């Protein structure tokens, strides 16, 4: 196939074996979110660019270099493929006045787009499950969101994902810390890389989030925000810690943890594994009390998190998850015109009885059809030929164990298969 028709680098096809794994994950996710009282919401994949510049912040990796933005040729508007879901979710809640009768717990799942260098665990189209609680201010909801993640890891049978938490305090505390940080970084200006230099006076906190290993020592020594937290912020942070402790969820306090996005306040957290190499953060989130107001609403406290589905699935497989391959219950073979007509009827009868049926299409000898039946993974073959038609019967043959073929009347096929496959009388 010509190169220029192939999928875009960093945007992946999810082929059937994997797509089934995704479905298994998605079904687990739906049950898990329902158990915590979250309701689904679905937002568009394309939004006005200013939504993201306003929400995420001008001086961030995402807005500076990762957004897929383009001009709508009809009206000249600048549009962007969403790089994350929180901004869209808050926009939707504001636009439709969802918060008029109190707090809302919302979730969504789907593709996000970031123009990054593709590598293991880092793609240009990737997928997140996002969870947002809007209108709740206390440490209780922060803690519950973290605890619910711990339950999901349990449900998935995942181990060794470390929880790191920190507090980013409130804007005035951040402003004081920012000053101290600038002073410190100015003293070490000659060691900074060009990105850090360009952020020194615009967004120094983000320098702490750099991926450049050469800067790690410098960052280790930098003043932490913790020293600038006031009483209320400390109380919130300690509240979260106490609730986690009571729930038996171990957290590593990481004073250097800052999130990539500007809108965080108070609690921030990441779940990190060592098993995926450099892209080890499988879930990240925190409190973003300033965002709703920043997007034009009344101030509303909020917190949420997002999980990277590709990374979680990679970890799931890495830790031995056996994917369930879906196979039909029945492969239906037939030969001759009368048999074809009957096969359609039998197939629908069986589907009425909740069996999955792969009806052979495309003709061919019974021998070649039987090969397909074997390859399909079906448990049972149902066979209709001239003999069967003449007798008003079908033949049934178990495909995964030895045994004779047997004949049953058309109207007994579903019952017989029920006995064979489920060991039941129905
Ligand atoms: P990173 O530091 O790895 O770039 P981030 O801080 O940009 O992550 P968030 O915006 O917090 O990531 O997104 C939440 C989660 O989404 C991440 O923890 C990760 O699991 C996943 N994620 C983010 N970017 C990508 C990507 N390009 N490809 C795959 N997964 C991603
Ligand atoms: Mg990133």
Short mmCIF file of C-alpha atoms and ligand atoms in Angstrom, two decimals:
data_model
loop_
_atom_site.label_atom_id
_atom_site.label_comp_id
_atom_site.label_asym_id
_atom_site.label_seq_id
_atom_site.Cartn_x
_atom_site.Cartn_y
_atom_site.Cartn_z
CA UNK A 1 0.00 0.00 0.00
CA UNK A 2 1.39 3.47 -0.85
CA UNK A 3 3.09 5.15 2.09
CA UNK A 4 0.89 8.22 1.85
CA UNK A 5 -2.26 6.18 2.46
CA UNK A 6 -1.03 4.56 5.66
CA UNK A 7 -2.13 5.57 9.14
CA UNK A 8 -0.49 8.69 10.54
CA UNK A 9 2.57 8.05 12.72
CA UNK A 10 1.56 7.77 16.36
CA UNK A 11 -2.07 7.01 15.50
CA UNK A 12 -2.78 3.33 15.83
CA UNK A 13 -5.25 0.85 14.47
CA UNK A 14 -6.62 -1.34 17.22
CA UNK A 15 -6.99 -4.74 15.56
CA UNK A 16 -9.62 -7.30 16.58
CA UNK A 17 -7.56 -9.22 19.19
CA UNK A 18 -6.67 -5.94 20.86
CA UNK A 19 -10.08 -4.38 20.33
CA UNK A 20 -11.59 -7.27 22.28
CA UNK A 21 -9.12 -6.63 25.07
CA UNK A 22 -10.24 -2.98 25.03
CA UNK A 23 -13.86 -4.09 25.31
CA UNK A 24 -13.05 -6.25 28.32
CA UNK A 25 -11.37 -3.25 29.93
CA UNK A 26 -14.25 -0.94 29.03
CA UNK A 27 -16.85 -3.22 30.52
CA UNK A 28 -14.87 -3.40 33.77
CA UNK A 29 -14.54 0.40 33.74
CA UNK A 30 -18.29 0.94 33.35
CA UNK A 31 -19.12 -1.28 36.33
CA UNK A 32 -16.40 0.37 38.41
CA UNK A 33 -17.61 3.92 37.70
CA UNK A 34 -21.22 3.01 38.36
CA UNK A 35 -20.17 1.61 41.73
CA UNK A 36 -18.89 5.08 42.66
CA UNK A 37 -21.89 7.02 41.37
CA UNK A 38 -20.29 8.58 38.27
CA UNK A 39 -22.43 9.19 35.18
CA UNK A 40 -21.22 9.21 31.59
CA UNK A 41 -20.86 12.30 29.42
CA UNK A 42 -19.64 12.51 25.81
CA UNK A 43 -18.06 15.64 24.39
CA UNK A 44 -17.00 16.49 20.82
CA UNK A 45 -13.47 15.65 19.67
CA UNK A 46 -13.02 19.15 18.24
CA UNK A 47 -13.30 22.33 20.29
CA UNK A 48 -12.50 26.02 19.81
CA UNK A 49 -8.75 26.47 20.34
CA UNK A 50 -9.20 29.21 22.98
CA UNK A 51 -10.90 26.67 25.27
CA UNK A 52 -7.62 24.85 25.67
CA UNK A 53 -5.30 27.85 25.74
CA UNK A 54 -7.50 29.34 28.47
CA UNK A 55 -7.94 26.13 30.48
CA UNK A 56 -4.57 24.47 30.17
CA UNK A 57 -2.42 27.61 30.12
CA UNK A 58 -0.34 29.27 27.39
CA UNK A 59 3.01 28.19 28.81
CA UNK A 60 2.55 24.43 28.88
CA UNK A 61 3.85 21.56 26.76
CA UNK A 62 0.38 20.91 25.43
CA UNK A 63 -0.48 24.43 24.31
CA UNK A 64 3.02 25.39 23.20
CA UNK A 65 3.80 22.41 21.04
CA UNK A 66 1.41 19.48 21.25
CA UNK A 67 -1.94 20.69 19.94
CA UNK A 68 -3.42 19.69 16.60
CA UNK A 69 -4.90 23.04 15.68
CA UNK A 70 -6.25 24.09 12.31
CA UNK A 71 -8.32 26.81 10.74
CA UNK A 72 -11.91 26.07 9.79
CA UNK A 73 -11.83 27.04 6.14
CA UNK A 74 -15.49 28.09 6.17
CA UNK A 75 -15.31 30.79 8.81
CA UNK A 76 -11.66 31.13 9.81
CA UNK A 77 -12.20 29.87 13.39
CA UNK A 78 -9.24 28.20 15.05
CA UNK A 79 -10.19 24.65 16.07
CA UNK A 80 -8.27 21.99 17.98
CA UNK A 81 -8.49 18.22 18.32
CA UNK A 82 -8.90 17.82 22.05
CA UNK A 83 -5.61 17.06 23.85
CA UNK A 84 -7.42 16.18 27.10
CA UNK A 85 -10.97 15.99 28.42
CA UNK A 86 -11.23 18.17 31.50
CA UNK A 87 -11.59 21.48 29.65
CA UNK A 88 -14.33 20.05 27.40
CA UNK A 89 -16.14 18.44 30.30
CA UNK A 90 -16.18 21.67 32.31
CA UNK A 91 -17.26 23.60 29.21
CA UNK A 92 -20.15 21.19 28.69
CA UNK A 93 -21.19 21.43 32.34
CA UNK A 94 -21.20 25.24 32.15
CA UNK A 95 -22.83 25.50 28.76
CA UNK A 96 -25.71 23.22 29.82
CA UNK A 97 -25.91 24.49 33.40
CA UNK A 98 -25.41 20.98 34.76
CA UNK A 99 -24.47 22.25 38.20
CA UNK A 100 -27.74 24.11 38.89
CA UNK A 101 -28.93 21.48 41.35
CA UNK A 102 -25.69 20.57 43.05
CA UNK A 103 -22.46 18.66 42.48
CA UNK A 104 -22.02 16.31 39.56
CA UNK A 105 -19.80 13.26 39.16
CA UNK A 106 -19.01 12.66 35.49
CA UNK A 107 -16.82 10.38 33.40
CA UNK A 108 -15.87 9.95 29.76
CA UNK A 109 -13.63 7.77 27.68
CA UNK A 110 -12.14 8.33 24.26
CA UNK A 111 -9.32 9.53 22.05
CA UNK A 112 -7.11 12.53 22.82
CA UNK A 113 -4.62 14.07 20.41
CA UNK A 114 -1.15 15.43 21.15
CA UNK A 115 1.63 16.11 18.69
CA UNK A 116 4.41 14.33 20.61
CA UNK A 117 7.29 12.14 19.51
CA UNK A 118 5.75 8.66 19.25
CA UNK A 119 7.39 5.98 21.38
CA UNK A 120 6.29 3.11 23.62
CA UNK A 121 3.44 4.41 25.78
CA UNK A 122 3.36 7.77 24.01
CA UNK A 123 1.20 8.24 20.94
CA UNK A 124 -0.34 11.07 18.97
CA UNK A 125 -3.80 9.65 19.24
CA UNK A 126 -4.14 7.98 22.61
CA UNK A 127 -7.09 7.21 24.85
CA UNK A 128 -8.08 8.24 28.31
CA UNK A 129 -10.74 7.44 30.85
CA UNK A 130 -11.46 10.76 32.54
CA UNK A 131 -13.29 11.22 35.82
CA UNK A 132 -14.45 14.62 37.09
CA UNK A 133 -16.28 15.61 40.29
CA UNK A 134 -17.64 19.14 40.00
CA UNK A 135 -18.90 21.16 42.96
CA UNK A 136 -17.21 19.34 45.83
CA UNK A 137 -14.56 21.13 47.88
CA UNK A 138 -13.45 18.83 50.66
CA UNK A 139 -10.56 16.39 50.94
CA UNK A 140 -13.14 13.57 51.08
CA UNK A 141 -13.75 13.55 47.33
CA UNK A 142 -10.02 13.82 46.57
CA UNK A 143 -9.42 10.79 48.77
CA UNK A 144 -12.34 8.88 47.30
CA UNK A 145 -11.04 9.39 43.77
CA UNK A 146 -7.67 8.00 44.79
CA UNK A 147 -9.25 5.10 46.66
CA UNK A 148 -11.38 4.28 43.64
CA UNK A 149 -8.24 4.02 41.52
CA UNK A 150 -6.80 1.57 44.04
CA UNK A 151 -9.95 -0.54 43.66
CA UNK A 152 -9.62 -0.54 39.88
CA UNK A 153 -6.04 -1.82 40.09
CA UNK A 154 -7.40 -4.58 42.35
CA UNK A 155 -10.28 -5.36 39.99
CA UNK A 156 -7.78 -5.63 37.14
CA UNK A 157 -5.37 -7.68 39.23
CA UNK A 158 -2.62 -5.07 38.81
CA UNK A 159 0.16 -4.77 41.32
CA UNK A 160 3.06 -2.48 42.10
CA UNK A 161 1.51 0.82 40.97
CA UNK A 162 2.86 3.45 43.33
CA UNK A 163 0.74 6.39 44.43
CA UNK A 164 2.53 9.74 44.68
CA UNK A 165 0.75 12.78 46.05
CA UNK A 166 1.54 16.42 46.65
CA UNK A 167 -0.26 19.68 47.31
CA UNK A 168 0.05 22.66 45.01
CA UNK A 169 -1.73 24.87 47.55
CA UNK A 170 -3.65 27.95 46.47
CA UNK A 171 -2.80 30.76 44.04
CA UNK A 172 -1.34 33.19 46.62
CA UNK A 173 0.85 30.45 48.10
CA UNK A 174 1.96 29.46 44.64
CA UNK A 175 2.83 33.09 43.88
CA UNK A 176 5.15 33.24 46.90
CA UNK A 177 6.75 29.93 46.04
CA UNK A 178 7.12 31.08 42.45
CA UNK A 179 9.19 34.06 43.55
CA UNK A 180 11.45 31.85 45.66
CA UNK A 181 11.78 29.40 42.80
CA UNK A 182 12.70 32.12 40.29
CA UNK A 183 15.35 33.47 42.65
CA UNK A 184 16.78 29.97 43.08
CA UNK A 185 16.75 29.18 39.37
CA UNK A 186 18.30 32.54 38.50
CA UNK A 187 21.22 31.61 40.71
CA UNK A 188 21.67 28.50 38.53
CA UNK A 189 20.78 30.06 35.22
CA UNK A 190 23.88 28.74 33.46
CA UNK A 191 22.78 25.12 34.11
CA UNK A 192 19.30 25.53 32.62
CA UNK A 193 18.38 24.21 29.19
CA UNK A 194 16.72 26.44 26.62
CA UNK A 195 13.20 25.32 27.49
CA UNK A 196 13.77 25.99 31.19
CA UNK A 197 15.28 29.39 30.38
CA UNK A 198 12.27 30.35 28.33
CA UNK A 199 9.97 29.35 31.22
CA UNK A 200 12.03 30.92 33.97
CA UNK A 201 9.88 34.02 34.18
CA UNK A 202 6.70 32.76 32.57
CA UNK A 203 6.02 29.42 34.28
CA UNK A 204 8.90 28.36 36.54
CA UNK A 205 6.81 25.70 38.28
CA UNK A 206 6.72 23.80 35.01
CA UNK A 207 10.51 23.59 35.00
CA UNK A 208 10.11 21.14 37.90
CA UNK A 209 8.16 18.91 35.51
CA UNK A 210 10.94 18.75 32.90
CA UNK A 211 11.89 15.41 31.39
CA UNK A 212 15.55 16.48 30.94
CA UNK A 213 17.67 14.17 33.16
CA UNK A 214 20.47 16.76 33.29
CA UNK A 215 18.24 19.06 35.34
CA UNK A 216 17.15 16.50 37.93
CA UNK A 217 19.81 17.39 40.54
CA UNK A 218 19.03 21.07 40.28
CA UNK A 219 15.33 20.32 40.71
CA UNK A 220 15.99 18.11 43.73
CA UNK A 221 17.49 21.10 45.52
CA UNK A 222 14.82 23.63 44.50
CA UNK A 223 12.54 25.13 47.16
CA UNK A 224 9.36 23.06 47.46
CA UNK A 225 5.86 24.44 47.60
CA UNK A 226 5.19 22.63 50.85
CA UNK A 227 7.06 25.30 52.80
CA UNK A 228 4.67 27.95 51.49
CA UNK A 229 1.38 26.26 52.27
CA UNK A 230 -0.90 28.14 54.68
CA UNK A 231 -3.05 26.57 57.36
CA UNK A 232 -6.09 25.84 55.17
CA UNK A 233 -4.00 24.20 52.47
CA UNK A 234 -2.11 22.08 54.97
CA UNK A 235 -5.38 21.01 56.57
CA UNK A 236 -6.76 19.94 53.20
CA UNK A 237 -3.59 18.01 52.37
CA UNK A 238 -3.46 16.31 55.76
CA UNK A 239 -7.17 15.49 55.46
CA UNK A 240 -6.53 13.61 52.24
CA UNK A 241 -3.57 11.77 53.73
CA UNK A 242 -5.55 10.69 56.79
CA UNK A 243 -8.43 9.34 54.71
CA UNK A 244 -6.02 7.39 52.51
CA UNK A 245 -4.28 5.96 55.52
CA UNK A 246 -7.57 4.82 57.06
CA UNK A 247 -8.49 3.16 53.79
CA UNK A 248 -5.16 1.33 53.71
CA UNK A 249 -3.97 3.10 50.56
CA UNK A 250 -0.28 3.85 50.80
CA UNK A 251 0.84 7.20 49.39
CA UNK A 252 4.36 8.43 48.83
CA UNK A 253 4.50 12.17 49.53
CA UNK A 254 6.42 13.67 46.63
CA UNK A 255 7.02 17.39 47.15
CA UNK A 256 8.39 17.69 43.60
CA UNK A 257 5.27 16.38 41.93
CA UNK A 258 3.76 19.09 39.76
CA UNK A 259 1.24 18.37 37.06
CA UNK A 260 1.71 19.44 33.48
CA UNK A 261 -1.41 21.57 33.43
CA UNK A 262 -1.82 25.00 35.01
CA UNK A 263 -5.23 24.57 36.52
CA UNK A 264 -4.39 22.41 39.51
CA UNK A 265 -4.85 23.51 43.16
CA UNK A 266 -4.27 21.58 46.39
CA UNK A 267 -4.11 17.84 45.85
CA UNK A 268 -2.25 16.43 42.87
CA UNK A 269 -1.47 12.75 42.38
CA UNK A 270 0.04 10.26 40.00
CA UNK A 271 0.01 6.47 39.87
CA UNK A 272 3.34 5.24 38.56
CA UNK A 273 4.67 1.82 37.60
CA UNK A 274 8.29 0.87 36.98
CA UNK A 275 7.25 -1.85 34.54
CA UNK A 276 6.62 0.33 31.49
CA UNK A 277 9.96 2.07 31.13
CA UNK A 278 10.01 5.84 30.84
CA UNK A 279 6.27 6.17 30.28
CA UNK A 280 5.34 4.87 33.73
CA UNK A 281 2.53 7.19 34.77
CA UNK A 282 -0.72 5.34 34.16
CA UNK A 283 -3.05 7.78 35.90
CA UNK A 284 -2.79 11.39 36.98
CA UNK A 285 -5.07 13.99 38.46
CA UNK A 286 -5.92 16.33 41.23
CA UNK A 287 -7.99 19.30 42.30
CA UNK A 288 -8.63 22.19 39.93
CA UNK A 289 -10.70 24.69 41.87
CA UNK A 290 -9.86 27.60 39.58
CA UNK A 291 -10.89 26.16 36.25
CA UNK A 292 -14.65 26.69 36.19
CA UNK A 293 -14.25 30.39 36.95
CA UNK A 294 -11.42 30.64 34.43
CA UNK A 295 -13.84 29.39 31.78
CA UNK A 296 -16.44 31.99 32.69
CA UNK A 297 -18.54 30.29 35.36
CA UNK A 298 -19.03 31.09 39.03
CA UNK A 299 -16.26 29.60 41.15
CA UNK A 300 -16.87 25.87 41.59
CA UNK A 301 -14.42 23.51 43.26
CA UNK A 302 -13.57 20.40 41.28
CA UNK A 303 -11.26 17.46 41.12
CA UNK A 304 -10.59 14.68 38.69
CA UNK A 305 -8.12 12.38 37.05
CA UNK A 306 -7.33 10.73 33.75
CA UNK A 307 -5.91 7.32 32.99
CA UNK A 308 -3.92 6.46 29.89
CA UNK A 309 -5.67 3.40 28.49
CA UNK A 310 -2.78 2.24 26.26
CA UNK A 311 -0.40 2.25 29.22
CA UNK A 312 -2.84 0.47 31.52
CA UNK A 313 -3.53 -2.24 28.96
CA UNK A 314 0.19 -2.72 28.34
CA UNK A 315 0.66 -3.18 32.07
CA UNK A 316 -2.31 -5.54 32.27
CA UNK A 317 -0.75 -7.82 29.64
CA UNK A 318 2.72 -7.41 31.14
CA UNK A 319 1.36 -8.67 34.47
CA UNK A 320 -0.14 -11.75 32.87
CA UNK A 321 -3.73 -10.87 32.05
CA UNK A 322 -5.10 -13.59 29.77
CA UNK A 323 -7.29 -11.95 27.18
CA UNK A 324 -10.54 -13.69 26.44
CA UNK A 325 -10.83 -14.40 22.74
CA UNK A 326 -14.42 -14.28 21.62
CA UNK A 327 -15.53 -17.31 19.61
CA UNK A 328 -18.97 -18.19 18.26
CA UNK A 329 -20.96 -20.92 20.00
CA UNK A 330 -22.02 -22.41 16.71
CA UNK A 331 -20.66 -22.68 13.17
CA UNK A 332 -23.46 -23.44 10.76
CA UNK A 333 -22.61 -25.46 7.64
CA UNK A 334 -25.02 -26.03 4.77
CA UNK A 335 -25.11 -27.19 1.17
CA UNK A 336 -27.79 -26.82 -1.48
CA UNK A 337 -30.51 -24.23 -2.00
CA UNK A 338 -33.08 -25.78 0.31
CA UNK A 339 -30.41 -26.07 3.02
CA UNK A 340 -29.45 -22.42 2.62
CA UNK A 341 -33.04 -21.33 3.23
CA UNK A 342 -33.26 -23.58 6.27
CA UNK A 343 -29.85 -22.45 7.54
CA UNK A 344 -31.04 -18.85 7.71
CA UNK A 345 -34.03 -19.96 9.77
CA UNK A 346 -32.01 -22.17 12.11
CA UNK A 347 -29.41 -19.42 12.61
CA UNK A 348 -32.08 -16.92 13.70
CA UNK A 349 -33.75 -19.51 15.93
CA UNK A 350 -30.44 -20.09 17.67
CA UNK A 351 -29.80 -16.35 18.01
CA UNK A 352 -33.29 -16.03 19.53
CA UNK A 353 -32.06 -18.49 22.13
CA UNK A 354 -28.98 -16.27 22.73
CA UNK A 355 -26.40 -18.42 20.97
CA UNK A 356 -23.80 -16.68 18.83
CA UNK A 357 -23.87 -18.19 15.37
CA UNK A 358 -21.36 -17.92 12.57
CA UNK A 359 -23.29 -19.01 9.50
CA UNK A 360 -21.06 -20.14 6.68
CA UNK A 361 -21.19 -17.86 3.66
CA UNK A 362 -19.51 -18.31 0.32
CA UNK A 363 -20.36 -21.94 -0.48
CA UNK A 364 -17.80 -24.71 -0.88
CA UNK A 365 -17.64 -28.40 -0.01
CA UNK A 366 -18.53 -29.65 3.46
CA UNK A 367 -14.86 -30.49 3.90
CA UNK A 368 -13.73 -26.93 3.30
CA UNK A 369 -16.58 -25.57 5.40
CA UNK A 370 -15.54 -27.88 8.24
CA UNK A 371 -12.03 -26.40 8.09
CA UNK A 372 -13.50 -22.94 8.57
CA UNK A 373 -15.64 -24.24 11.41
CA UNK A 374 -12.56 -25.62 13.14
CA UNK A 375 -10.65 -22.37 12.63
CA UNK A 376 -13.50 -20.28 13.97
CA UNK A 377 -13.06 -21.68 17.45
CA UNK A 378 -16.79 -22.54 17.65
CA UNK A 379 -17.80 -25.23 20.12
CA UNK A 380 -20.29 -26.92 17.90
CA UNK A 381 -20.98 -27.39 14.19
CA UNK A 382 -24.56 -27.54 12.99
CA UNK A 383 -24.79 -29.16 9.56
CA UNK A 384 -27.64 -29.03 7.07
CA UNK A 385 -27.41 -31.00 3.81
CA UNK A 386 -29.83 -32.80 1.49
CA UNK A 387 -30.24 -35.73 3.90
CA UNK A 388 -31.05 -33.48 6.78
CA UNK A 389 -33.55 -31.46 4.73
CA UNK A 390 -35.31 -34.65 3.65
CA UNK A 391 -35.63 -35.73 7.29
CA UNK A 392 -36.55 -32.29 8.71
CA UNK A 393 -33.46 -32.48 10.90
CA UNK A 394 -29.99 -31.03 11.42
CA UNK A 395 -26.74 -32.76 12.35
CA UNK A 396 -24.83 -31.56 15.37
CA UNK A 397 -21.16 -32.24 15.97
CA UNK A 398 -19.01 -31.15 18.86
CA UNK A 399 -15.84 -29.58 17.50
CA UNK A 400 -13.62 -29.48 20.57
CA UNK A 401 -13.99 -33.05 21.77
CA UNK A 402 -14.40 -36.47 20.24
CA UNK A 403 -17.86 -37.90 19.79
CA UNK A 404 -20.38 -38.88 17.20
CA UNK A 405 -22.44 -36.62 15.11
CA UNK A 406 -26.08 -36.72 16.08
CA UNK A 407 -29.31 -35.76 14.38
CA UNK A 408 -32.14 -33.75 15.90
CA UNK A 409 -35.36 -32.29 14.52
CA UNK A 410 -35.26 -28.61 13.43
CA UNK A 411 -37.39 -27.42 16.33
CA UNK A 412 -35.19 -29.16 18.89
CA UNK A 413 -31.89 -27.59 17.80
CA UNK A 414 -31.84 -24.81 20.40
CA UNK A 415 -32.77 -27.14 23.27
CA UNK A 416 -30.20 -29.71 22.23
CA UNK A 417 -27.48 -27.10 21.94
CA UNK A 418 -28.45 -25.76 25.35
CA UNK A 419 -27.86 -29.21 26.79
CA UNK A 420 -24.61 -29.64 24.95
CA UNK A 421 -23.09 -26.23 25.63
CA UNK A 422 -24.58 -25.14 28.92
CA UNK A 423 -25.47 -28.50 30.35
CA UNK A 424 -29.01 -27.20 30.90
CA UNK A 425 -32.49 -28.23 29.81
CA UNK A 426 -33.36 -24.84 28.33
P1 LIG B 1 3.47 12.72 30.48
O1 LIG B 1 4.22 13.37 31.59
O2 LIG B 1 3.74 11.23 30.36
O3 LIG B 1 3.60 13.45 29.16
P2 LIG B 1 1.07 14.14 31.03
O4 LIG B 1 1.32 14.80 32.31
O5 LIG B 1 1.22 14.93 29.78
O6 LIG B 1 1.95 12.80 30.90
P3 LIG B 1 -1.76 13.96 31.50
O7 LIG B 1 -2.10 15.13 30.67
O8 LIG B 1 -1.84 14.08 32.96
O9 LIG B 1 -0.33 13.40 31.05
O10 LIG B 1 -2.64 12.72 31.02
C1 LIG B 1 -3.05 11.67 31.92
C2 LIG B 1 -2.53 10.33 31.47
O11 LIG B 1 -2.76 10.13 30.08
C3 LIG B 1 -1.03 10.15 31.61
O12 LIG B 1 -0.70 9.82 32.92
C4 LIG B 1 -0.77 9.02 30.65
O13 LIG B 1 -1.11 7.78 31.25
C5 LIG B 1 -1.73 9.31 29.54
N1 LIG B 1 -1.04 10.01 28.44
C6 LIG B 1 -0.73 11.33 28.35
N2 LIG B 1 -0.14 11.62 27.19
C7 LIG B 1 -0.10 10.44 26.49
C8 LIG B 1 0.37 10.06 25.18
N3 LIG B 1 0.89 10.95 24.34
N4 LIG B 1 0.27 8.76 24.82
C9 LIG B 1 -0.27 7.84 25.65
N5 LIG B 1 -0.75 8.13 26.88
C10 LIG B 1 -0.66 9.42 27.29
MG1 LIG B 2 2.71 15.10 28.32
#
